């Protein structure tokens, strides 16, 4: 039997990177995926390529009404909702001295408020699809290694990913206490070769390219691939991880070891 | 000479609770203390300045005023915070979320940003200045049962923000340290929403029991830790997390503790 047979998964940031790779994997393992993204052209193209088990919906993660519409469309299209992947995010470099309040708020809105609104908007629909069933619901929030460790050059990003790490545990305990049959975990990737870090790969760092610099940070000596993170996410979305909730799953080539 | 004589400290939220107890200890240790709070504090130790931590303009004027009057800044205690009521995953509005973030997360961000500016300006002129920033986070950053969801998120942000600030200052050789403190239950006004739901006596008995040490903290018990981190006794300590929670996160808990609902 496929690993997420008949499970419907809503994916923010589904048009590219880790989100799109996860959608591909969910479909391969028998599920349905709703790709939600701000990038309409790319999102629609990926959904078309994946076929009838995938569909696209426009989503600005900072807008609660967008989230409600995305959840409603998911349930209308596939008849339920079982998994949520909060993969949309923005990677920004700034320090405590050069970051403005507006920029701090923008990064936290997308990464942290956006994740909260995803959990808030999806929880009732997931509960309705899974409560009392053997097979449960699962929410996966993408934090970062920078939700575990600080970085002088990514101050606002670290704060937002620290918020995701902490709120994930709240959601896990809340759903457990309410007996919703929904688990919630955070995933902490290292540097993954996705569009989010593409600009950094091109920059030079002394006599090295950005890619060489970032590869060298990881004990495994390379960047991660989106499908490697997607493999971890699929495990968390599936019932294989049925006893894991409120936990931190690191996928970082040894970076934080 | 007292340990902190000639040092200038700002304590946000210093009118009550952990802030007031810390202001008291800093003053006893010889520091010039500025109590910056949105609530009035008539009898507080040190000098009271009305201050809204969520306002960038307020931070600019607090810094300018401090440097003009005292000539330097050595210590910032980012203690001001709100509990954020009892909002849960399903009933917390965006407005309530933003209110909590503005004070607990953006307020600490602004505090660090302007304190670094102030400490840098005065540190060079007065080499004795060794800056220390202490950010009050919470066990809600560490475990899922420590408070309402917006509170958990805001304190998780403070936890990682503190590390990034510490690393930045270290990299720039600013001689400024930055750490986060994670209190468990402390008997302050932040628990008023809990008391309103279950009554103080019953609520306190419950909270006392979930702390392995048998009671929630008096503000003074946190102030001692904040004082230590503010002082040069903690000179090798930066970017770290300091838990003072009566043992609550040392073991296993089954239940959500605060903000049930």
XYZ file of C-alpha atoms in Angstrom:
518
model
C 0.000 0.000 0.000
C 1.164 3.501 -0.774
C 2.429 5.470 2.206
C -0.073 8.345 2.132
C -2.871 6.551 0.262
C -5.873 8.873 -0.214
C -4.460 11.536 2.107
C -5.029 15.123 0.987
C -2.170 17.486 1.765
C -2.260 21.288 1.547
C 1.187 22.739 0.868
C 2.073 26.417 1.261
C 5.024 27.383 -0.886
C 4.028 24.495 -3.120
C 5.176 26.088 -6.376
C 8.869 25.425 -5.870
C 11.628 23.990 -3.709
C 10.781 21.781 -0.747
C 7.025 22.367 -1.189
C 6.941 21.236 -4.828
C 9.180 18.225 -4.132
C 6.894 17.151 -1.291
C 3.858 17.443 -3.582
C 5.564 15.136 -6.074
C 6.304 12.595 -3.360
C 2.789 12.769 -1.875
C 1.360 11.941 -5.313
C 3.825 9.121 -5.884
C 2.719 7.623 -2.551
C -0.974 7.682 -3.364
C -2.061 11.059 -1.966
C -3.453 14.306 -3.336
C -1.711 17.648 -3.113
C -2.994 21.203 -3.169
C -0.195 23.582 -4.062
C -0.736 26.987 -2.480
C 1.587 29.785 -3.464
C 1.878 33.470 -4.283
C 3.518 32.591 -7.609
C 0.471 31.843 -9.773
C 2.288 31.019 -13.014
C 4.738 28.601 -11.442
C 2.157 27.035 -9.128
C -0.288 26.385 -11.948
C 2.474 24.948 -14.133
C 3.636 22.522 -11.428
C 0.059 21.454 -10.667
C -0.609 20.867 -14.397
C 2.531 18.790 -14.718
C 1.548 16.661 -11.711
C -1.892 15.875 -13.162
C -5.393 15.470 -11.701
C -4.235 14.517 -8.198
C -2.738 17.984 -7.778
C -4.374 21.372 -7.909
C -3.254 24.946 -7.384
C -4.654 27.724 -5.217
C -3.366 31.285 -4.843
C -2.186 32.023 -1.283
C -0.557 34.905 0.523
C 0.274 33.194 3.837
C -0.097 36.445 5.790
C -3.784 36.760 4.808
C -6.210 34.734 6.905
C -8.942 35.005 4.235
C -6.575 33.437 1.674
C -5.937 30.529 4.020
C -9.646 29.982 4.627
C -10.275 29.978 0.875
C -7.397 27.542 0.291
C -8.738 25.124 2.897
C -12.279 25.413 1.488
C -11.059 24.755 -2.047
C -9.055 21.745 -0.859
C -12.057 20.175 0.842
C -14.323 20.999 -2.134
C -11.870 19.463 -4.624
C -10.781 16.301 -2.824
C -13.429 15.833 -0.131
C -11.223 16.302 2.933
C -7.908 17.447 4.377
C -5.418 15.253 6.224
C -2.082 16.984 6.072
C -0.700 20.519 6.067
C 2.836 21.460 5.114
C 3.814 25.025 5.988
C 6.725 25.383 3.578
C 6.300 28.990 2.406
C 9.011 31.181 3.767
C 11.389 33.983 3.071
C 15.139 33.889 3.643
C 16.601 37.293 4.370
C 20.027 38.356 5.522
C 20.229 41.136 8.076
C 21.878 41.907 11.402
C 20.480 43.465 14.567
C 22.040 46.769 13.512
C 20.906 47.027 9.900
C 17.457 45.433 10.105
C 14.564 47.913 10.174
C 11.391 47.339 12.181
C 9.423 47.043 8.916
C 11.776 44.317 7.655
C 11.710 42.472 10.998
C 7.921 42.476 10.845
C 7.807 41.379 7.177
C 10.035 38.350 7.798
C 8.147 37.366 10.954
C 4.791 37.853 9.217
C 5.623 35.480 6.375
C 7.499 32.831 8.340
C 5.837 32.919 11.736
C 2.379 34.530 11.421
C 1.965 32.636 8.126
C 2.638 29.316 9.830
C 0.266 30.154 12.681
C -2.497 31.102 10.238
C -1.954 27.862 8.314
C -2.325 25.779 11.476
C -5.299 27.827 12.650
C -7.142 27.665 9.326
C -6.530 23.994 8.597
C -7.062 22.424 11.991
C -10.882 22.213 11.862
C -10.910 20.683 8.368
C -8.216 18.162 9.298
C -10.047 17.285 12.501
C -13.276 16.686 10.556
C -11.437 14.331 8.218
C -9.549 12.290 10.825
C -11.231 12.443 14.238
C -12.082 8.949 15.411
C -10.213 7.336 12.505
C -7.216 5.019 12.732
C -5.269 7.104 10.271
C -4.466 10.535 11.695
C -3.820 14.075 10.537
C -0.408 15.679 10.437
C 0.893 19.251 10.329
C 4.521 19.802 9.352
C 6.063 23.226 9.864
C 9.330 24.086 8.145
C 11.623 25.819 10.605
C 15.378 25.764 9.948
C 18.725 24.969 11.502
C 18.518 28.695 12.189
C 15.562 27.945 14.467
C 18.022 25.919 16.541
C 21.166 28.061 16.293
C 21.664 31.794 15.955
C 23.309 33.622 13.087
C 24.673 37.153 13.191
C 23.733 37.621 9.533
C 20.184 36.252 9.693
C 18.791 37.879 12.819
C 15.149 38.339 11.756
C 15.079 34.956 10.007
C 16.379 33.239 13.165
C 13.725 34.956 15.265
C 10.946 33.878 12.884
C 12.165 30.272 12.732
C 12.565 30.180 16.523
C 8.925 31.251 16.708
C 7.924 28.379 14.382
C 9.864 25.895 16.507
C 8.077 26.997 19.689
C 4.583 27.390 18.241
C 4.805 23.890 16.731
C 5.063 22.393 20.219
C 2.055 24.447 21.300
C -0.009 23.153 18.360
C 1.057 19.566 19.063
C -0.017 19.709 22.707
C -3.213 21.608 21.907
C -4.346 19.019 19.364
C -3.341 16.165 21.665
C -5.285 17.621 24.571
C -8.349 18.189 22.390
C -8.057 14.629 21.013
C -8.181 15.913 17.449
C -5.996 13.030 16.192
C -3.635 15.576 14.617
C 0.125 15.582 15.151
C 2.389 18.584 14.583
C 6.166 18.604 14.158
C 8.862 20.969 12.950
C 11.502 20.211 10.323
C 14.878 21.953 10.482
C 16.693 21.854 7.148
C 20.248 22.998 6.606
C 21.053 24.840 3.374
C 18.988 23.183 0.640
C 19.566 23.779 -3.055
C 16.271 25.595 -3.744
C 15.238 28.942 -5.275
C 15.241 30.462 -1.758
C 19.023 30.337 -1.503
C 19.790 30.672 -5.236
C 20.905 34.323 -4.968
C 23.441 33.376 -2.282
C 24.980 30.640 -4.390
C 26.002 33.203 -6.994
C 27.680 35.614 -4.579
C 31.382 35.313 -3.953
C 32.906 34.869 -0.489
C 36.537 35.876 -0.728
C 37.992 33.536 -3.310
C 35.123 31.058 -3.073
C 31.665 31.017 -4.604
C 28.657 31.184 -2.319
C 27.943 27.560 -3.208
C 31.403 26.395 -2.138
C 31.156 28.385 1.090
C 27.755 26.918 1.994
C 28.709 23.381 0.948
C 31.740 23.558 3.188
C 29.605 24.450 6.239
C 27.976 21.008 6.155
C 29.972 18.022 7.454
C 28.587 16.020 4.514
C 30.335 18.538 2.248
C 27.372 19.464 0.079
C 24.030 21.238 0.046
C 20.882 19.272 0.738
C 18.481 18.395 -2.044
C 14.802 19.337 -1.795
C 13.826 15.671 -2.207
C 15.888 14.750 0.870
C 13.835 17.119 3.008
C 10.659 15.953 1.246
C 11.483 12.379 2.295
C 11.526 13.460 5.931
C 8.302 15.439 5.476
C 6.561 12.487 3.834
C 7.472 10.314 6.811
C 5.935 12.947 9.105
C 2.790 13.317 6.962
C 2.307 9.552 6.859
C 1.124 7.281 9.666
C 4.640 5.838 9.878
C 5.345 8.658 12.346
C 2.124 8.154 14.326
C 3.800 8.468 17.755
C 5.795 11.612 16.918
C 4.338 14.969 17.857
C 5.753 18.259 19.101
C 9.242 17.223 18.028
C 12.097 18.688 16.044
C 13.332 16.818 12.963
C 16.722 17.942 11.709
C 17.817 17.410 8.098
C 21.091 19.305 7.828
C 23.991 17.145 6.648
C 25.441 17.269 10.150
C 25.512 21.078 10.336
C 24.273 21.358 13.943
C 26.103 18.276 15.171
C 33.105 50.577 45.530
C 30.042 48.609 44.587
C 30.215 46.092 41.794
C 28.115 48.046 39.321
C 28.969 51.603 40.352
C 29.315 53.915 37.361
C 27.248 51.519 35.277
C 23.963 52.591 33.765
C 21.141 50.108 33.348
C 17.761 50.283 31.629
C 15.075 47.869 32.823
C 11.962 47.670 30.661
C 8.816 46.665 32.448
C 10.611 47.768 35.598
C 7.499 49.059 37.356
C 6.456 45.644 38.613
C 7.259 41.950 38.814
C 10.621 40.624 37.659
C 11.574 44.058 36.302
C 11.019 45.854 39.601
C 12.940 43.200 41.541
C 15.813 43.418 39.038
C 15.873 47.212 39.162
C 16.132 46.934 42.932
C 19.070 44.498 42.808
C 20.897 46.490 40.133
C 20.562 49.603 42.257
C 21.761 47.792 45.383
C 24.791 46.689 43.338
C 25.559 50.338 42.614
C 24.158 50.849 39.127
C 22.268 53.913 37.995
C 18.905 52.430 37.058
C 16.335 53.685 34.592
C 12.954 52.036 34.953
C 11.235 52.199 31.566
C 7.624 51.129 31.704
C 4.282 51.863 30.110
C 2.698 51.705 33.560
C 3.409 54.376 36.132
C 5.897 53.526 38.846
C 5.997 56.113 41.578
C 8.129 54.365 44.168
C 10.379 52.358 41.903
C 14.121 52.140 42.464
C 15.982 54.416 40.081
C 14.513 56.951 37.699
C 11.188 56.273 36.010
C 10.728 56.998 32.306
C 7.394 56.334 30.581
C 8.169 53.969 27.728
C 6.344 51.848 25.174
C 8.725 49.090 24.049
C 6.742 48.560 20.833
C 7.424 52.132 19.680
C 10.633 52.804 17.773
C 10.319 56.546 18.468
C 10.103 55.802 22.192
C 13.351 53.789 22.039
C 15.099 56.591 20.151
C 14.089 59.134 22.741
C 14.863 56.818 25.689
C 18.367 56.235 24.341
C 18.997 59.917 23.611
C 17.703 60.900 27.042
C 19.806 58.241 28.798
C 23.024 59.214 27.037
C 22.381 62.896 27.625
C 21.668 62.532 31.336
C 23.905 59.619 32.304
C 26.533 59.745 29.583
C 26.571 56.004 28.990
C 24.669 52.735 28.798
C 26.012 49.395 30.061
C 23.074 47.126 30.784
C 19.713 46.548 29.157
C 17.165 44.217 30.701
C 14.466 43.536 28.068
C 11.891 42.387 30.542
C 8.650 44.074 29.433
C 6.164 41.586 28.078
C 2.548 40.566 27.886
C 1.029 37.152 28.453
C -1.381 37.663 25.593
C -4.481 36.543 27.426
C -5.505 32.935 26.971
C -5.816 32.730 23.186
C -5.537 29.234 21.774
C -4.789 27.895 18.295
C -8.339 28.302 17.078
C -9.493 31.553 18.667
C -6.402 33.780 18.524
C -7.072 36.644 16.112
C -4.445 38.234 13.889
C -4.929 41.408 15.909
C -4.208 39.631 19.214
C -1.214 37.890 17.632
C 0.202 41.201 16.439
C -0.299 42.815 19.838
C 1.707 40.064 21.535
C 4.439 40.094 18.873
C 4.716 43.897 18.928
C 5.563 43.935 22.635
C 7.318 40.608 23.245
C 9.248 40.166 20.006
C 9.488 43.528 18.198
C 9.998 45.281 21.552
C 13.022 43.108 22.311
C 14.334 43.535 18.753
C 14.124 47.336 19.082
C 15.653 47.256 22.558
C 18.687 45.280 21.366
C 19.103 47.461 18.292
C 19.113 50.756 20.201
C 21.044 49.443 23.203
C 23.859 48.295 20.942
C 23.948 51.761 19.396
C 24.068 53.359 22.827
C 26.642 50.956 24.268
C 28.890 51.379 21.238
C 28.775 55.157 21.498
C 29.779 55.173 25.131
C 31.851 52.028 25.410
C 34.786 53.402 23.470
C 34.939 56.601 25.466
C 34.741 54.695 28.709
C 36.669 51.462 28.347
C 35.220 50.081 31.579
C 31.923 49.685 29.788
C 31.195 46.054 29.072
C 27.730 45.832 27.720
C 25.260 43.158 28.694
C 21.792 42.629 27.250
C 19.479 40.202 29.001
C 16.281 39.214 27.215
C 13.493 37.682 29.234
C 12.036 34.824 27.199
C 10.049 32.041 28.871
C 9.782 28.292 29.230
C 7.040 28.808 26.614
C 9.886 29.013 24.100
C 11.114 25.585 25.207
C 7.946 23.551 25.727
C 4.476 23.667 24.207
C 2.596 24.087 27.445
C 4.099 27.341 28.637
C 1.464 29.833 27.498
C -0.882 30.978 24.730
C 0.200 30.294 21.149
C 1.166 33.878 20.288
C 3.145 34.033 23.535
C 5.004 30.797 22.676
C 5.863 32.134 19.229
C 7.034 35.514 20.542
C 9.230 33.929 23.195
C 10.649 31.474 20.650
C 11.609 34.483 18.544
C 13.360 36.093 21.533
C 15.287 32.877 22.190
C 16.860 32.821 18.706
C 17.090 36.587 18.323
C 19.254 36.652 21.466
C 21.726 34.196 19.953
C 21.951 36.179 16.723
C 22.565 39.401 18.650
C 25.236 37.690 20.755
C 27.029 36.371 17.679
C 26.824 39.703 15.865
C 28.323 41.614 18.802
C 31.030 38.977 19.239
C 31.912 39.063 15.555
C 32.088 42.869 15.588
C 34.148 42.828 18.815
C 31.689 45.175 20.512
C 32.284 43.722 23.975
C 28.540 43.314 24.422
C 27.057 40.034 25.604
C 23.461 38.918 25.060
C 21.610 36.030 26.701
C 18.059 34.813 27.162
C 16.371 33.882 30.431
C 13.520 31.369 30.549
C 11.413 31.666 33.686
C 8.759 29.181 34.699
C 5.796 30.483 36.674
C 6.583 33.697 38.520
C 4.145 35.391 40.872
C 3.584 38.587 38.894
C 0.762 40.428 37.162
C 1.335 38.367 33.998
C -0.591 35.564 35.736
C -3.644 37.760 36.384
C -5.570 36.302 33.404
C -5.002 32.834 34.883
C -6.182 33.978 38.310
C -9.267 35.517 36.705
C -10.288 32.163 35.285
C -9.571 29.819 38.182
C -9.124 32.144 41.159
C -5.775 33.021 42.672
C -5.757 30.487 45.474
C -6.733 27.507 43.365
C -4.608 28.638 40.413
C -1.536 29.176 42.534
C -1.912 25.788 44.234
C -2.065 24.160 40.797
C 0.928 26.073 39.454
C 2.953 25.471 42.611
C 2.336 21.745 42.206
C 3.504 21.559 38.572
C 6.886 23.033 39.492
C 9.004 20.187 40.911
C 10.504 22.578 43.460
C 6.984 22.957 44.873
C 6.196 26.597 44.220
C 6.201 29.294 41.583
C 8.977 31.859 41.858
C 9.046 35.151 43.657
C 10.253 37.898 41.258
C 13.443 38.209 43.312
C 14.435 34.634 42.406
C 14.589 35.636 38.739
C 16.178 38.996 39.478
C 19.221 37.275 41.002
C 19.860 35.494 37.695
C 19.321 38.653 35.668
C 21.738 40.558 37.913
C 24.390 37.876 37.474
C 24.017 37.912 33.677
C 24.141 41.723 33.663
C 27.364 41.787 35.659
C 30.928 40.989 34.596
C 30.736 37.811 36.669
C 29.150 36.356 33.530
C 31.934 37.681 31.270
C 32.305 34.448 29.256
C 28.574 33.951 28.895
C 26.895 34.956 25.650
C 24.273 33.572 23.276
C 23.118 31.105 25.917
C 19.809 30.109 27.476
C 19.245 30.317 31.220
C 16.324 28.404 32.631
C 14.918 29.267 36.059
C 11.754 27.222 36.316
C 11.832 25.252 39.554
C 12.695 22.126 37.581
C 9.648 22.244 35.334
C 11.434 21.511 32.061
C 13.854 19.016 33.650
C 11.344 16.228 33.542
C 8.267 15.079 31.696
C 4.879 16.735 31.698
C 1.649 15.398 30.369
C -0.577 18.425 30.651
C -0.648 21.868 29.186
C 0.083 24.140 32.092
C -0.818 27.706 31.191
C -3.440 29.143 28.905
C -5.684 26.114 28.733
C -8.817 26.557 26.683
